[in-house]
């Protein structure tokens, strides 16, 4: 299905609210390089970044032109051409349990200038984009966040966790399996096409991953307009016995202190299509000469490498945090898109302050893991489990990485019939830990 999101009209309700404060809410003409450059500079400033040099602008301008790029302008500001708030949205594919995808409204670049705080601008922007997504029949919205206290009020729930791993390589040794393929250093550009095909193939194996498109993909290989940074990036690939690419890693080796034998390897990205490729790439990094530690941010919270080392205490898992937030916009479409681990019948009483997902729903899961969802008008079936929950908690549960038992014990969801949370846990649980390996 094609979504004409880039040129969809600006939400009239939010535009009216902002106009009452003398502010203009509008789309950026992404074909106008001057206007888009002004927007990109404002976005960078919003995240406390410096002025983007031309090389970085050139790397982004063409790649973000397809996105729905909106901003808020203050006509009375000295620099009236620079937006005081930004947001960027587009439709991407989100992997859900069952090795399948669902269209998702990706929300990014949400900034409000400190000069215009506490005027309801962020609320106007986010609610506008959610209403636009609903008008286009996009069933879920997603975002990655720098702050965890903002997005629950708009119906987003933390659904995918990540962790930053550090490994003391001098303290441990490899006890995992031997790989039968080969490792090779390659130049980043050699993987632009072949590597992308691998990433897309692997994406469907892990709930929470999104489609890497354009700049999201190329920046992983160092094509982000920073030549100095690109010079230090190293890429190693793993090919199986048949010579087929099954994984690769990008990393930098950084000198730490005055001891040349104690470099740190900073893992930027690692993808593998097979367990053998995963093991080969991790062993390569762990046994690298003159390296005493590995820093691996934004990894899954459940890394097999922990069980492939002689001393698991050489590993520290820090910075555990929620990474992907999910917002259900259409309950029947979203819940019927994924697959489930156990059959069952569930009544879900969903409340949504914004009204998109409000309702009483009957979720019926067959023995093959497929599901149907109907709006319930009458009494709940006698055999059905029943729970009451908010739309943000439904978003947290959706990808199968958050336990309904935990949320019930925390008082976040309410069992309307005893044992309902346990039954829902059995059905919702994903056999693969949800994970998102990038920011967007």
Short mmCIF file of C-alpha atoms in Angstrom, two decimals, residues 71-350:
data_model
loop_
_atom_site.label_atom_id
_atom_site.label_comp_id
_atom_site.label_asym_id
_atom_site.label_seq_id
_atom_site.Cartn_x
_atom_site.Cartn_y
_atom_site.Cartn_z
CA UNK A 71 7.84 23.20 11.45
CA UNK A 72 6.52 26.10 13.47
CA UNK A 73 7.64 29.65 12.70
CA UNK A 74 7.40 32.84 14.72
CA UNK A 75 6.90 35.74 12.26
CA UNK A 76 7.96 38.21 14.96
CA UNK A 77 11.31 36.55 15.63
CA UNK A 78 14.47 38.32 14.38
CA UNK A 79 15.25 35.27 12.22
CA UNK A 80 11.71 34.58 11.05
CA UNK A 81 12.90 32.12 8.37
CA UNK A 82 14.25 29.70 11.01
CA UNK A 83 11.64 27.43 12.60
CA UNK A 84 11.22 27.45 16.38
CA UNK A 85 10.00 23.84 16.35
CA UNK A 86 10.51 20.84 14.08
CA UNK A 87 9.17 17.36 13.45
CA UNK A 88 9.79 14.84 10.67
CA UNK A 89 7.59 11.85 9.84
CA UNK A 90 7.42 9.11 7.22
CA UNK A 91 5.94 5.65 6.75
CA UNK A 92 8.33 2.77 7.27
CA UNK A 93 8.09 -0.98 7.84
CA UNK A 94 8.17 -2.18 11.44
CA UNK A 95 8.95 -5.85 12.10
CA UNK A 96 6.41 -7.56 14.36
CA UNK A 97 6.37 -11.11 15.78
CA UNK A 98 5.93 -13.69 13.06
CA UNK A 99 8.69 -12.46 10.71
CA UNK A 100 6.40 -9.94 9.09
CA UNK A 101 6.05 -6.16 8.87
CA UNK A 102 3.39 -3.55 9.51
CA UNK A 103 3.35 0.02 8.17
CA UNK A 104 4.38 2.44 10.90
CA UNK A 105 4.36 6.23 11.19
CA UNK A 106 7.95 7.04 12.16
CA UNK A 107 8.27 10.24 14.18
CA UNK A 108 11.65 11.95 14.41
CA UNK A 109 13.40 15.30 14.88
CA UNK A 110 10.96 16.56 17.51
CA UNK A 111 12.42 19.84 18.81
CA UNK A 112 11.09 23.03 20.35
CA UNK A 113 13.36 26.04 20.81
CA UNK A 114 14.02 26.97 24.47
CA UNK A 115 12.77 30.43 23.52
CA UNK A 116 9.29 29.03 22.91
CA UNK A 117 8.82 26.44 25.66
CA UNK A 118 5.59 25.87 27.58
CA UNK A 119 3.34 27.14 24.84
CA UNK A 120 1.86 23.78 23.84
CA UNK A 121 3.92 23.60 20.66
CA UNK A 122 5.16 20.02 21.14
CA UNK A 123 1.63 18.86 21.88
CA UNK A 124 0.32 20.58 18.78
CA UNK A 125 3.03 19.01 16.62
CA UNK A 126 2.67 15.46 17.93
CA UNK A 127 -1.11 15.39 18.01
CA UNK A 128 -1.18 16.82 14.50
CA UNK A 129 1.09 14.09 13.16
CA UNK A 130 -0.92 11.37 14.90
CA UNK A 131 -4.15 12.70 13.43
CA UNK A 132 -2.50 12.81 10.01
CA UNK A 133 -1.36 9.19 10.39
CA UNK A 134 -4.89 8.15 11.31
CA UNK A 135 -6.30 10.01 8.30
CA UNK A 136 -3.95 7.98 6.09
CA UNK A 137 -4.89 4.67 7.77
CA UNK A 138 -1.42 4.01 9.20
CA UNK A 139 -2.08 1.57 12.08
CA UNK A 140 0.83 2.33 14.46
CA UNK A 141 3.27 5.14 15.20
CA UNK A 142 6.82 4.71 16.51
CA UNK A 143 9.69 6.85 17.75
CA UNK A 144 13.06 6.68 19.47
CA UNK A 145 13.48 9.17 22.28
CA UNK A 146 16.07 11.19 24.13
CA UNK A 147 13.68 11.76 27.04
CA UNK A 148 11.42 9.13 28.60
CA UNK A 149 8.86 11.33 30.33
CA UNK A 150 7.25 13.05 27.34
CA UNK A 151 5.63 10.57 25.01
CA UNK A 152 3.39 8.52 27.29
CA UNK A 153 0.96 11.44 27.38
CA UNK A 154 0.44 10.98 23.63
CA UNK A 155 -0.26 7.26 23.91
CA UNK A 156 3.22 5.90 23.19
CA UNK A 157 4.44 2.99 25.30
CA UNK A 158 8.03 1.79 25.80
CA UNK A 159 8.16 -1.45 23.82
CA UNK A 160 11.81 -2.27 23.04
CA UNK A 161 14.73 -2.08 25.43
CA UNK A 162 18.41 -1.70 24.62
CA UNK A 163 21.67 -1.88 26.54
CA UNK A 164 25.24 -0.64 26.26
CA UNK A 165 27.67 -3.53 26.68
CA UNK A 166 31.31 -3.28 27.70
CA UNK A 167 33.71 -6.24 27.69
CA UNK A 168 37.11 -6.51 29.37
CA UNK A 169 38.82 -8.62 26.72
CA UNK A 170 41.94 -9.20 28.84
CA UNK A 171 39.90 -10.91 31.52
CA UNK A 172 38.14 -13.51 29.40
CA UNK A 173 38.63 -15.89 26.47
CA UNK A 174 36.41 -17.28 23.76
CA UNK A 175 34.66 -20.60 24.52
CA UNK A 176 32.04 -20.39 21.77
CA UNK A 177 31.83 -22.33 18.55
CA UNK A 178 34.34 -22.32 15.69
CA UNK A 179 33.25 -20.72 12.43
CA UNK A 180 33.81 -22.47 9.10
CA UNK A 181 33.62 -19.35 6.92
CA UNK A 182 36.05 -16.48 6.41
CA UNK A 183 36.53 -12.91 7.64
CA UNK A 184 37.78 -10.05 5.47
CA UNK A 185 38.35 -6.32 5.84
CA UNK A 186 36.47 -4.38 3.17
CA UNK A 187 35.88 -0.76 2.25
CA UNK A 188 32.50 0.62 3.40
CA UNK A 189 31.27 1.45 -0.10
CA UNK A 190 31.52 -2.23 -1.09
CA UNK A 191 28.59 -3.03 1.19
CA UNK A 192 26.24 -0.25 0.13
CA UNK A 193 24.09 -2.65 -1.89
CA UNK A 194 25.04 -6.14 -0.69
CA UNK A 195 25.06 -5.09 2.94
CA UNK A 196 21.68 -3.40 2.65
CA UNK A 197 20.18 -6.57 1.17
CA UNK A 198 21.52 -8.52 4.15
CA UNK A 199 20.17 -6.00 6.66
CA UNK A 200 16.72 -6.13 5.08
CA UNK A 201 16.78 -9.94 5.09
CA UNK A 202 17.76 -10.06 8.74
CA UNK A 203 15.33 -7.32 9.77
CA UNK A 204 12.35 -9.67 9.57
CA UNK A 205 13.90 -11.99 12.17
CA UNK A 206 13.67 -9.50 15.04
CA UNK A 207 10.56 -7.64 16.22
CA UNK A 208 11.20 -3.95 16.70
CA UNK A 209 13.55 -3.48 13.75
CA UNK A 210 12.62 -0.95 11.10
CA UNK A 211 13.45 -0.56 7.45
CA UNK A 212 16.82 1.14 6.98
CA UNK A 213 16.24 3.64 4.22
CA UNK A 214 18.51 6.21 2.61
CA UNK A 215 20.43 8.19 5.22
CA UNK A 216 19.56 5.77 8.06
CA UNK A 217 21.48 3.09 6.21
CA UNK A 218 24.33 5.04 4.63
CA UNK A 219 25.37 6.75 7.86
CA UNK A 220 26.11 3.30 9.35
CA UNK A 221 28.84 2.94 6.73
CA UNK A 222 30.25 6.39 7.43
CA UNK A 223 28.54 8.28 4.63
CA UNK A 224 27.24 11.07 6.86
CA UNK A 225 29.30 13.98 5.57
CA UNK A 226 32.08 13.70 8.17
CA UNK A 227 35.25 12.69 6.26
CA UNK A 228 37.47 12.63 9.36
CA UNK A 229 35.12 10.25 11.14
CA UNK A 230 34.78 8.09 8.04
CA UNK A 231 38.56 7.65 7.83
CA UNK A 232 38.67 5.81 11.17
CA UNK A 233 35.74 3.49 10.44
CA UNK A 234 36.67 -0.14 9.78
CA UNK A 235 34.41 -2.77 8.23
CA UNK A 236 34.83 -6.53 8.47
CA UNK A 237 32.58 -9.01 6.69
CA UNK A 238 31.89 -12.69 7.26
CA UNK A 239 31.25 -15.05 4.33
CA UNK A 240 30.10 -18.62 4.77
CA UNK A 241 31.78 -21.64 3.16
CA UNK A 242 29.90 -20.94 -0.06
CA UNK A 243 31.24 -17.39 -0.20
CA UNK A 244 27.90 -15.77 0.65
CA UNK A 245 27.80 -12.70 2.89
CA UNK A 246 26.20 -13.64 6.22
CA UNK A 247 27.27 -10.76 8.45
CA UNK A 248 29.42 -7.71 8.94
CA UNK A 249 30.52 -5.29 11.64
CA UNK A 250 31.62 -1.66 11.57
CA UNK A 251 33.86 -0.34 14.31
CA UNK A 252 36.63 2.03 15.34
CA UNK A 253 39.73 1.29 17.40
CA UNK A 254 40.52 4.14 19.79
CA UNK A 255 43.76 4.68 21.67
CA UNK A 256 43.18 5.02 25.42
CA UNK A 257 45.80 6.67 27.61
CA UNK A 258 49.52 6.13 27.15
CA UNK A 259 49.55 2.33 26.98
CA UNK A 260 49.48 1.29 23.31
CA UNK A 261 48.45 -2.26 24.27
CA UNK A 262 45.13 -1.05 25.70
CA UNK A 263 43.07 0.26 22.83
CA UNK A 264 39.27 0.28 23.00
CA UNK A 265 37.19 -1.14 20.17
CA UNK A 266 34.01 0.87 19.67
CA UNK A 267 31.45 -1.30 17.91
CA UNK A 268 29.22 0.82 15.70
CA UNK A 269 27.04 -1.82 14.10
CA UNK A 270 26.94 -5.61 13.85
CA UNK A 271 24.47 -7.64 11.83
CA UNK A 272 24.40 -11.38 11.26
CA UNK A 273 22.08 -13.68 9.36
CA UNK A 274 23.35 -16.85 11.07
CA UNK A 275 24.57 -17.84 14.51
CA UNK A 276 27.90 -18.77 12.96
CA UNK A 277 28.34 -15.29 11.51
CA UNK A 278 27.44 -13.75 14.87
CA UNK A 279 30.02 -15.89 16.67
CA UNK A 280 32.75 -15.28 14.10
CA UNK A 281 32.37 -11.50 14.25
CA UNK A 282 32.32 -11.33 18.05
CA UNK A 283 35.34 -13.64 18.35
CA UNK A 284 37.22 -11.51 15.83
CA UNK A 285 36.70 -8.43 17.98
CA UNK A 286 37.36 -10.14 21.30
CA UNK A 287 40.71 -11.57 20.15
CA UNK A 288 42.03 -8.47 18.39
CA UNK A 289 45.60 -7.62 19.33
CA UNK A 290 46.32 -4.45 21.33
CA UNK A 291 42.66 -4.14 22.35
CA UNK A 292 41.75 -4.44 26.01
CA UNK A 293 38.06 -3.54 25.94
CA UNK A 294 35.03 -3.43 23.70
CA UNK A 295 32.30 -0.82 23.89
CA UNK A 296 29.06 -1.93 22.22
CA UNK A 297 26.20 0.56 22.62
CA UNK A 298 22.60 0.08 21.56
CA UNK A 299 22.67 -3.71 21.65
CA UNK A 300 19.90 -6.08 22.59
CA UNK A 301 19.48 -6.80 26.30
CA UNK A 302 19.85 -10.53 25.56
CA UNK A 303 23.19 -11.04 23.77
CA UNK A 304 24.32 -14.65 23.19
CA UNK A 305 27.95 -13.51 23.44
CA UNK A 306 27.56 -13.44 27.22
CA UNK A 307 27.40 -17.25 27.10
CA UNK A 308 30.37 -17.57 24.75
CA UNK A 309 32.98 -16.19 27.14
CA UNK A 310 34.97 -18.01 29.81
CA UNK A 311 34.25 -15.27 32.37
CA UNK A 312 30.79 -13.65 32.09
CA UNK A 313 31.86 -11.14 34.74
CA UNK A 314 34.14 -9.58 32.14
CA UNK A 315 30.91 -8.24 30.64
CA UNK A 316 29.02 -5.26 31.96
CA UNK A 317 25.57 -4.40 30.71
CA UNK A 318 24.98 -0.75 31.45
CA UNK A 319 22.69 1.94 30.14
CA UNK A 320 19.69 -0.39 29.98
CA UNK A 321 16.82 1.79 28.77
CA UNK A 322 13.73 1.89 26.65
CA UNK A 323 14.67 2.61 23.04
CA UNK A 324 11.61 2.18 20.81
CA UNK A 325 8.22 3.57 21.77
CA UNK A 326 5.10 2.28 20.03
CA UNK A 327 1.71 3.94 19.67
CA UNK A 328 -1.30 1.90 18.54
CA UNK A 329 -3.63 3.89 16.28
CA UNK A 330 -5.83 1.10 14.90
CA UNK A 331 -6.26 -1.78 17.33
CA UNK A 332 -7.83 -4.37 14.97
CA UNK A 333 -5.26 -3.82 12.21
CA UNK A 334 -2.27 -3.74 14.56
CA UNK A 335 -3.19 -6.80 16.62
CA UNK A 336 -4.16 -8.91 13.62
CA UNK A 337 -0.88 -8.10 11.81
CA UNK A 338 1.41 -9.97 14.19
CA UNK A 339 1.60 -13.67 15.11
CA UNK A 340 1.16 -15.12 18.58
CA UNK A 341 2.80 -17.89 20.59
CA UNK A 342 -0.33 -19.55 22.00
CA UNK A 343 -4.04 -19.65 21.10
CA UNK A 344 -6.57 -17.85 23.24
CA UNK A 345 -9.53 -15.52 23.43
CA UNK A 346 -9.12 -12.10 25.04
CA UNK A 347 -11.30 -9.12 25.74
CA UNK A 348 -9.28 -5.91 25.83
CA UNK A 349 -10.88 -2.77 27.24
CA UNK A 350 -8.60 -0.07 25.81
#
